[in-house]
PDB file of C-alpha atoms in Angstrom:
ATOM      1  CA  MET A   1     115.014  18.321 -30.868  1.00 62.00           C
ATOM      2  CA  PRO A   2     116.149  14.707 -31.286  1.00 63.00           C
ATOM      3  CA  GLN A   3     113.666  12.130 -32.608  1.00 67.00           C
ATOM      4  CA  PRO A   4     112.457   9.690 -29.952  1.00 66.00           C
ATOM      5  CA  THR A   5     114.494   6.473 -29.806  1.00 74.00           C
ATOM      6  CA  GLY A   6     111.496   4.161 -29.476  1.00 82.00           C
ATOM      7  CA  VAL A   7     112.468   3.207 -25.939  1.00 90.00           C
ATOM      8  CA  VAL A   8     109.434   3.691 -23.705  1.00 91.00           C
ATOM      9  CA  ILE A   9     109.044   2.703 -20.006  1.00 93.00           C
ATOM     10  CA  ARG A  10     106.214   3.172 -17.620  1.00 91.00           C
ATOM     11  CA  MET A  11     106.385   5.056 -14.283  1.00 90.00           C
ATOM     12  CA  GLY A  12     107.828   2.797 -11.647  1.00 92.00           C
ATOM     13  CA  ASP A  13     109.851   0.722 -14.198  1.00 95.00           C
ATOM     14  CA  ASN A  14     113.585   0.348 -13.877  1.00 96.00           C
ATOM     15  CA  VAL A  15     115.373   3.016 -16.063  1.00 96.00           C
ATOM     16  CA  PRO A  16     117.561   1.072 -18.603  1.00 95.00           C
ATOM     17  CA  VAL A  17     119.992   3.907 -19.619  1.00 92.00           C
ATOM     18  CA  ASP A  18     121.054   7.370 -18.521  1.00 92.00           C
ATOM     19  CA  GLY A  19     119.600  10.081 -20.662  1.00 92.00           C
ATOM     20  CA  ILE A  20     116.941  12.688 -21.348  1.00 92.00           C
ATOM     21  CA  TRP A  21     113.446  11.283 -21.086  1.00 92.00           C
ATOM     22  CA  GLU A  22     110.099  12.840 -22.058  1.00 91.00           C
ATOM     23  CA  PRO A  23     107.004  12.111 -19.891  1.00 92.00           C
ATOM     24  CA  LEU A  24     104.047  11.156 -22.024  1.00 90.00           C
ATOM     25  CA  THR A  25     100.387  10.227 -21.556  1.00 87.00           C
ATOM     26  CA  ILE A  26      99.483   7.472 -23.894  1.00 81.00           C
ATOM     27  CA  THR A  27      95.988   6.705 -24.885  1.00 76.00           C
ATOM     28  CA  ARG A  28      94.365   4.206 -27.235  1.00 66.00           C
ATOM     29  CA  GLY A  29      90.982   4.240 -28.926  1.00 61.00           C
ATOM     30  CA  LYS A  30      88.373   1.946 -27.292  1.00 60.00           C
ATOM     31  CA  VAL A  31      85.375  -0.051 -28.494  1.00 56.00           C
ATOM     32  CA  LEU A  32      82.404   0.485 -26.166  1.00 56.00           C
ATOM     33  CA  GLY A  33      84.748   2.358 -23.882  1.00 55.00           C
ATOM     34  CA  LEU A  34      86.295  -0.959 -22.750  1.00 58.00           C
ATOM     35  CA  ILE A  35      88.489  -2.750 -25.309  1.00 57.00           C
ATOM     36  CA  PRO A  36      91.640  -0.916 -26.461  1.00 57.00           C
ATOM     37  CA  VAL A  37      91.921  -0.923 -30.244  1.00 59.00           C
ATOM     38  CA  GLY A  38      93.472   1.189 -33.009  1.00 56.00           C
ATOM     39  CA  ALA A  39      96.414   3.536 -32.969  1.00 53.00           C
ATOM     40  CA  THR A  40      97.907   4.955 -29.786  1.00 64.00           C
ATOM     41  CA  LEU A  41      98.056   8.725 -29.161  1.00 64.00           C
ATOM     42  CA  SER A  42     100.864  10.183 -27.078  1.00 76.00           C
ATOM     43  CA  GLU A  43     101.040  13.660 -25.632  1.00 83.00           C
ATOM     44  CA  ASN A  44     103.687  15.416 -23.593  1.00 83.00           C
ATOM     45  CA  ALA A  45     102.868  15.348 -19.880  1.00 82.00           C
ATOM     46  CA  GLY A  46     105.449  17.795 -18.561  1.00 84.00           C
ATOM     47  CA  CYS A  47     109.081  18.678 -18.418  1.00 87.00           C
ATOM     48  CA  PHE A  48     111.865  16.545 -19.913  1.00 90.00           C
ATOM     49  CA  ASN A  49     113.958  14.858 -17.194  1.00 92.00           C
ATOM     50  CA  TYR A  50     117.387  13.388 -16.925  1.00 93.00           C
ATOM     51  CA  LEU A  51     116.885   9.888 -15.612  1.00 94.00           C
ATOM     52  CA  VAL A  52     119.709   7.769 -14.270  1.00 93.00           C
ATOM     53  CA  GLN A  53     120.072   4.097 -15.153  1.00 92.00           C
ATOM     54  CA  GLY A  54     119.115   1.708 -12.367  1.00 93.00           C
ATOM     55  CA  THR A  55     116.677   4.094 -10.702  1.00 95.00           C
ATOM     56  CA  ARG A  56     112.876   3.875 -11.013  1.00 95.00           C
ATOM     57  CA  ALA A  57     111.032   6.068 -13.511  1.00 94.00           C
ATOM     58  CA  PRO A  58     109.251   8.701 -11.486  1.00 92.00           C
ATOM     59  CA  ARG A  59     105.539   9.257 -11.227  1.00 87.00           C
ATOM     60  CA  MET A  60     104.048  12.642 -12.243  1.00 84.00           C
ATOM     61  CA  THR A  61     101.803  14.603 -10.032  1.00 82.00           C
ATOM     62  CA  GLY A  62      98.981  16.543 -11.539  1.00 78.00           C
ATOM     63  CA  PRO A  63      97.550  19.912 -10.374  1.00 79.00           C
ATOM     64  CA  PHE A  64      96.327  20.270  -6.813  1.00 80.00           C
ATOM     65  CA  ASN A  65      92.547  19.379  -6.499  1.00 81.00           C
ATOM     66  CA  GLU A  66      91.038  21.843  -4.034  1.00 83.00           C
ATOM     67  CA  SER A  67      87.867  19.779  -3.456  1.00 85.00           C
ATOM     68  CA  ARG A  68      89.846  16.647  -2.580  1.00 82.00           C
ATOM     69  CA  GLY A  69      92.663  18.403  -0.772  1.00 84.00           C
ATOM     70  CA  TYR A  70      95.509  16.674  -2.694  1.00 83.00           C
ATOM     71  CA  ALA A  71      97.147  16.305  -6.119  1.00 82.00           C
ATOM     72  CA  GLU A  72      96.528  13.038  -7.983  1.00 82.00           C
ATOM     73  CA  ASP A  73      99.146  11.049  -9.936  1.00 82.00           C
ATOM     74  CA  ILE A  74      99.126  11.243 -13.679  1.00 84.00           C
ATOM     75  CA  ASP A  75      99.590   7.857 -15.429  1.00 86.00           C
ATOM     76  CA  VAL A  76     102.743   8.440 -17.557  1.00 90.00           C
ATOM     77  CA  SER A  77     105.192   6.584 -19.677  1.00 91.00           C
ATOM     78  CA  TRP A  78     108.748   7.928 -20.326  1.00 92.00           C
ATOM     79  CA  CYS A  79     110.211   8.019 -23.799  1.00 91.00           C
ATOM     80  CA  LEU A  80     113.990   8.134 -24.238  1.00 93.00           C
ATOM     81  CA  LEU A  81     114.959  11.228 -26.356  1.00 91.00           C
ATOM     82  CA  TRP A  82     118.775  11.150 -25.945  1.00 89.00           C
ATOM     83  CA  LYS A  83     120.909   8.366 -24.471  1.00 91.00           C
ATOM     84  CA  ASP A  84     123.821   9.727 -22.542  1.00 88.00           C
ATOM     85  CA  ASP A  85     126.930   7.651 -23.208  1.00 83.00           C
ATOM     86  CA  ARG A  86     129.534  10.324 -22.526  1.00 79.00           C
ATOM     87  CA  TYR A  87     131.021   8.581 -19.445  1.00 75.00           C
ATOM     88  CA  THR A  88     130.921   4.950 -20.521  1.00 76.00           C
ATOM     89  CA  ASP A  89     134.755   4.780 -20.788  1.00 74.00           C
ATOM     90  CA  GLY A  90     135.192   6.054 -17.219  1.00 73.00           C
ATOM     91  CA  LEU A  91     136.656   9.376 -18.333  1.00 71.00           C
ATOM     92  CA  ILE A  92     135.015  12.709 -17.641  1.00 67.00           C
ATOM     93  CA  PRO A  93     135.473  14.915 -20.790  1.00 66.00           C
ATOM     94  CA  ASP A  94     135.890  18.683 -20.842  1.00 64.00           C
ATOM     95  CA  GLU A  95     132.321  19.646 -21.694  1.00 64.00           C
ATOM     96  CA  PHE A  96     132.903  23.446 -21.941  1.00 58.00           C
ATOM     97  CA  GLU A  97     132.625  23.159 -25.696  1.00 57.00           C
ATOM     98  CA  TYR A  98     128.871  22.234 -25.311  1.00 59.00           C
ATOM     99  CA  PHE A  99     127.975  25.549 -23.614  1.00 59.00           C
ATOM    100  CA  VAL A 100     126.214  28.149 -25.793  1.00 58.00           C
ATOM    101  CA  THR A 101     128.246  31.311 -26.266  1.00 56.00           C
ATOM    102  CA  ALA A 102     126.596  34.620 -26.889  1.00 57.00           C
ATOM    103  CA  PRO A 103     127.111  35.884 -30.495  1.00 58.00           C
ATOM    104  CA  GLY A 104     130.250  38.032 -30.552  1.00 57.00           C
ATOM    105  CA  ALA A 105     131.543  36.804 -27.173  1.00 55.00           C
ATOM    106  CA  ALA A 106     135.174  35.875 -26.959  1.00 52.00           C
ATOM    107  CA  PRO A 107     136.002  32.242 -26.754  1.00 54.00           C
ATOM    108  CA  TYR A 108     137.374  30.892 -23.455  1.00 51.00           C
ATOM    109  CA  ILE A 109     140.833  29.541 -22.802  1.00 54.00           C
ATOM    110  CA  GLU A 110     142.297  28.027 -19.606  1.00 60.00           C
ATOM    111  CA  PRO A 111     143.194  30.732 -17.038  1.00 60.00           C
ATOM    112  CA  ASP A 112     146.744  31.786 -16.380  1.00 69.00           C
ATOM    113  CA  PRO A 113     147.769  30.163 -13.125  1.00 76.00           C
ATOM    114  CA  ALA A 114     149.731  33.358 -12.310  1.00 83.00           C
ATOM    115  CA  ILE A 115     146.439  35.233 -11.960  1.00 87.00           C
ATOM    116  CA  PRO A 116     145.663  35.080  -8.183  1.00 88.00           C
ATOM    117  CA  ALA A 117     142.247  34.782  -6.591  1.00 90.00           C
ATOM    118  CA  VAL A 118     140.786  38.237  -5.685  1.00 93.00           C
ATOM    119  CA  ARG A 119     138.384  39.314  -2.997  1.00 92.00           C
ATOM    120  CA  ALA A 120     135.098  41.054  -3.343  1.00 91.00           C
ATOM    121  CA  GLY A 121     135.614  44.778  -3.763  1.00 91.00           C
ATOM    122  CA  GLU A 122     139.008  44.364  -5.426  1.00 93.00           C
ATOM    123  CA  VAL A 123     139.707  45.173  -9.060  1.00 94.00           C
ATOM    124  CA  CYS A 124     139.329  42.283 -11.545  1.00 93.00           C
ATOM    125  CA  PRO A 125     142.748  41.412 -13.021  1.00 93.00           C
ATOM    126  CA  ALA A 126     141.391  39.452 -16.091  1.00 91.00           C
ATOM    127  CA  THR A 127     138.200  39.168 -18.087  1.00 90.00           C
ATOM    128  CA  GLY A 128     136.571  35.863 -17.617  1.00 88.00           C
ATOM    129  CA  HIS A 129     134.285  33.495 -15.752  1.00 88.00           C
ATOM    130  CA  TRP A 130     134.915  33.642 -11.944  1.00 89.00           C
ATOM    131  CA  GLN A 131     133.702  31.329  -9.192  1.00 87.00           C
ATOM    132  CA  ALA A 132     133.130  32.121  -5.547  1.00 87.00           C
ATOM    133  CA  THR A 133     135.548  30.053  -3.411  1.00 85.00           C
ATOM    134  CA  GLY A 134     133.512  27.617  -1.325  1.00 82.00           C
ATOM    135  CA  HIS A 135     130.384  28.321  -3.338  1.00 81.00           C
ATOM    136  CA  PRO A 136     130.702  26.415  -6.658  1.00 77.00           C
ATOM    137  CA  GLU A 137     127.165  27.212  -7.671  1.00 80.00           C
ATOM    138  CA  HIS A 138     127.894  30.923  -7.728  1.00 83.00           C
ATOM    139  CA  GLN A 139     129.696  32.033 -10.869  1.00 86.00           C
ATOM    140  CA  VAL A 140     129.919  35.355 -12.638  1.00 88.00           C
ATOM    141  CA  HIS A 141     131.502  36.899 -15.732  1.00 90.00           C
ATOM    142  CA  VAL A 142     133.572  39.952 -14.894  1.00 91.00           C
ATOM    143  CA  VAL A 143     135.478  42.335 -17.179  1.00 92.00           C
ATOM    144  CA  LYS A 144     139.095  43.252 -16.442  1.00 92.00           C
ATOM    145  CA  GLY A 145     139.165  46.502 -14.404  1.00 92.00           C
ATOM    146  CA  ALA A 146     135.666  46.097 -12.922  1.00 93.00           C
ATOM    147  CA  VAL A 147     135.184  45.655  -9.182  1.00 93.00           C
ATOM    148  CA  MET A 148     134.657  42.066  -8.033  1.00 92.00           C
ATOM    149  CA  PRO A 149     131.193  41.688  -6.668  1.00 90.00           C
ATOM    150  CA  ASP A 150     129.964  40.649  -3.221  1.00 89.00           C
ATOM    151  CA  LEU A 151     127.964  37.443  -3.073  1.00 86.00           C
ATOM    152  CA  VAL A 152     124.394  37.681  -1.925  1.00 84.00           C
ATOM    153  CA  ILE A 153     122.980  34.345  -0.641  1.00 81.00           C
ATOM    154  CA  LYS A 154     119.419  33.950   0.511  1.00 78.00           C
ATOM    155  CA  ASP A 155     118.987  32.429   4.012  1.00 75.00           C
ATOM    156  CA  TRP A 156     116.212  30.173   5.263  1.00 75.00           C
ATOM    157  CA  SER A 157     113.758  33.082   5.471  1.00 78.00           C
ATOM    158  CA  GLY A 158     114.435  34.212   1.907  1.00 76.00           C
ATOM    159  CA  ALA A 159     116.343  37.386   3.043  1.00 80.00           C
ATOM    160  CA  GLY A 160     119.534  38.016   1.054  1.00 79.00           C
ATOM    161  CA  LYS A 161     122.741  38.161   3.108  1.00 83.00           C
ATOM    162  CA  VAL A 162     125.966  39.706   1.732  1.00 84.00           C
ATOM    163  CA  HIS A 163     129.050  37.519   1.894  1.00 81.00           C
ATOM    164  CA  TYR A 164     132.528  38.984   1.369  1.00 84.00           C
ATOM    165  CA  VAL A 165     134.121  36.232  -0.755  1.00 89.00           C
ATOM    166  CA  GLU A 166     137.178  35.338  -2.714  1.00 90.00           C
ATOM    167  CA  TRP A 167     136.785  34.750  -6.480  1.00 91.00           C
ATOM    168  CA  ALA A 168     138.907  32.315  -8.397  1.00 89.00           C
ATOM    169  CA  LEU A 169     139.250  32.534 -12.178  1.00 90.00           C
ATOM    170  CA  LEU A 170     137.656  29.467 -13.896  1.00 86.00           C
ATOM    171  CA  ARG A 171     138.042  30.419 -17.640  1.00 84.00           C
ATOM    172  CA  GLN A 172     139.631  33.488 -19.069  1.00 86.00           C
ATOM    173  CA  ASP A 173     138.410  35.266 -22.256  1.00 83.00           C
ATOM    174  CA  LYS A 174     140.999  35.014 -25.014  1.00 72.00           C
ATOM    175  CA  GLU A 175     141.043  38.807 -25.459  1.00 62.00           C
ATOM    176  CA  GLY A 176     141.438  39.154 -21.650  1.00 45.00           C
ATOM    177  CA  ARG A 177     145.117  37.887 -21.655  1.00 45.00           C
TER     178      ARG A 177
END
């Protein structure tokens, strides 16, 4: 966990940099319940968020209040934990090295362009990470010799529908060559 950078903004403020931000509730001690004095106390108010420079820091909504019939906003500040400066030079780096690999898993290499896309139900020609053509959010790891899977996508009602898709190799395991 990175140490906070010291950059803190309030909800509704302009976000100064891209990065990972932590929502905090900040309280100060008070004299007679009115005048803020002493040290501040900050406490995590929810899930970390990736905030984009130039947008407004979001508000946080608390739990739903049954008696009032709505959820109230939580007064939060946002603390920058990690400044994202990966794209400042205009280039998009290969970020596959950042992904966590399971212990003992084979490292990935670029796929062999000679390995064609395969359809669901066909035998997998190479061990690696495959993506459903036309569905970039659906990726699977398949071992050479296994049958390529169908793709089940939930429709508006939540029912899963089977799609007979074509799979393209994204990354191939080293030992799969």
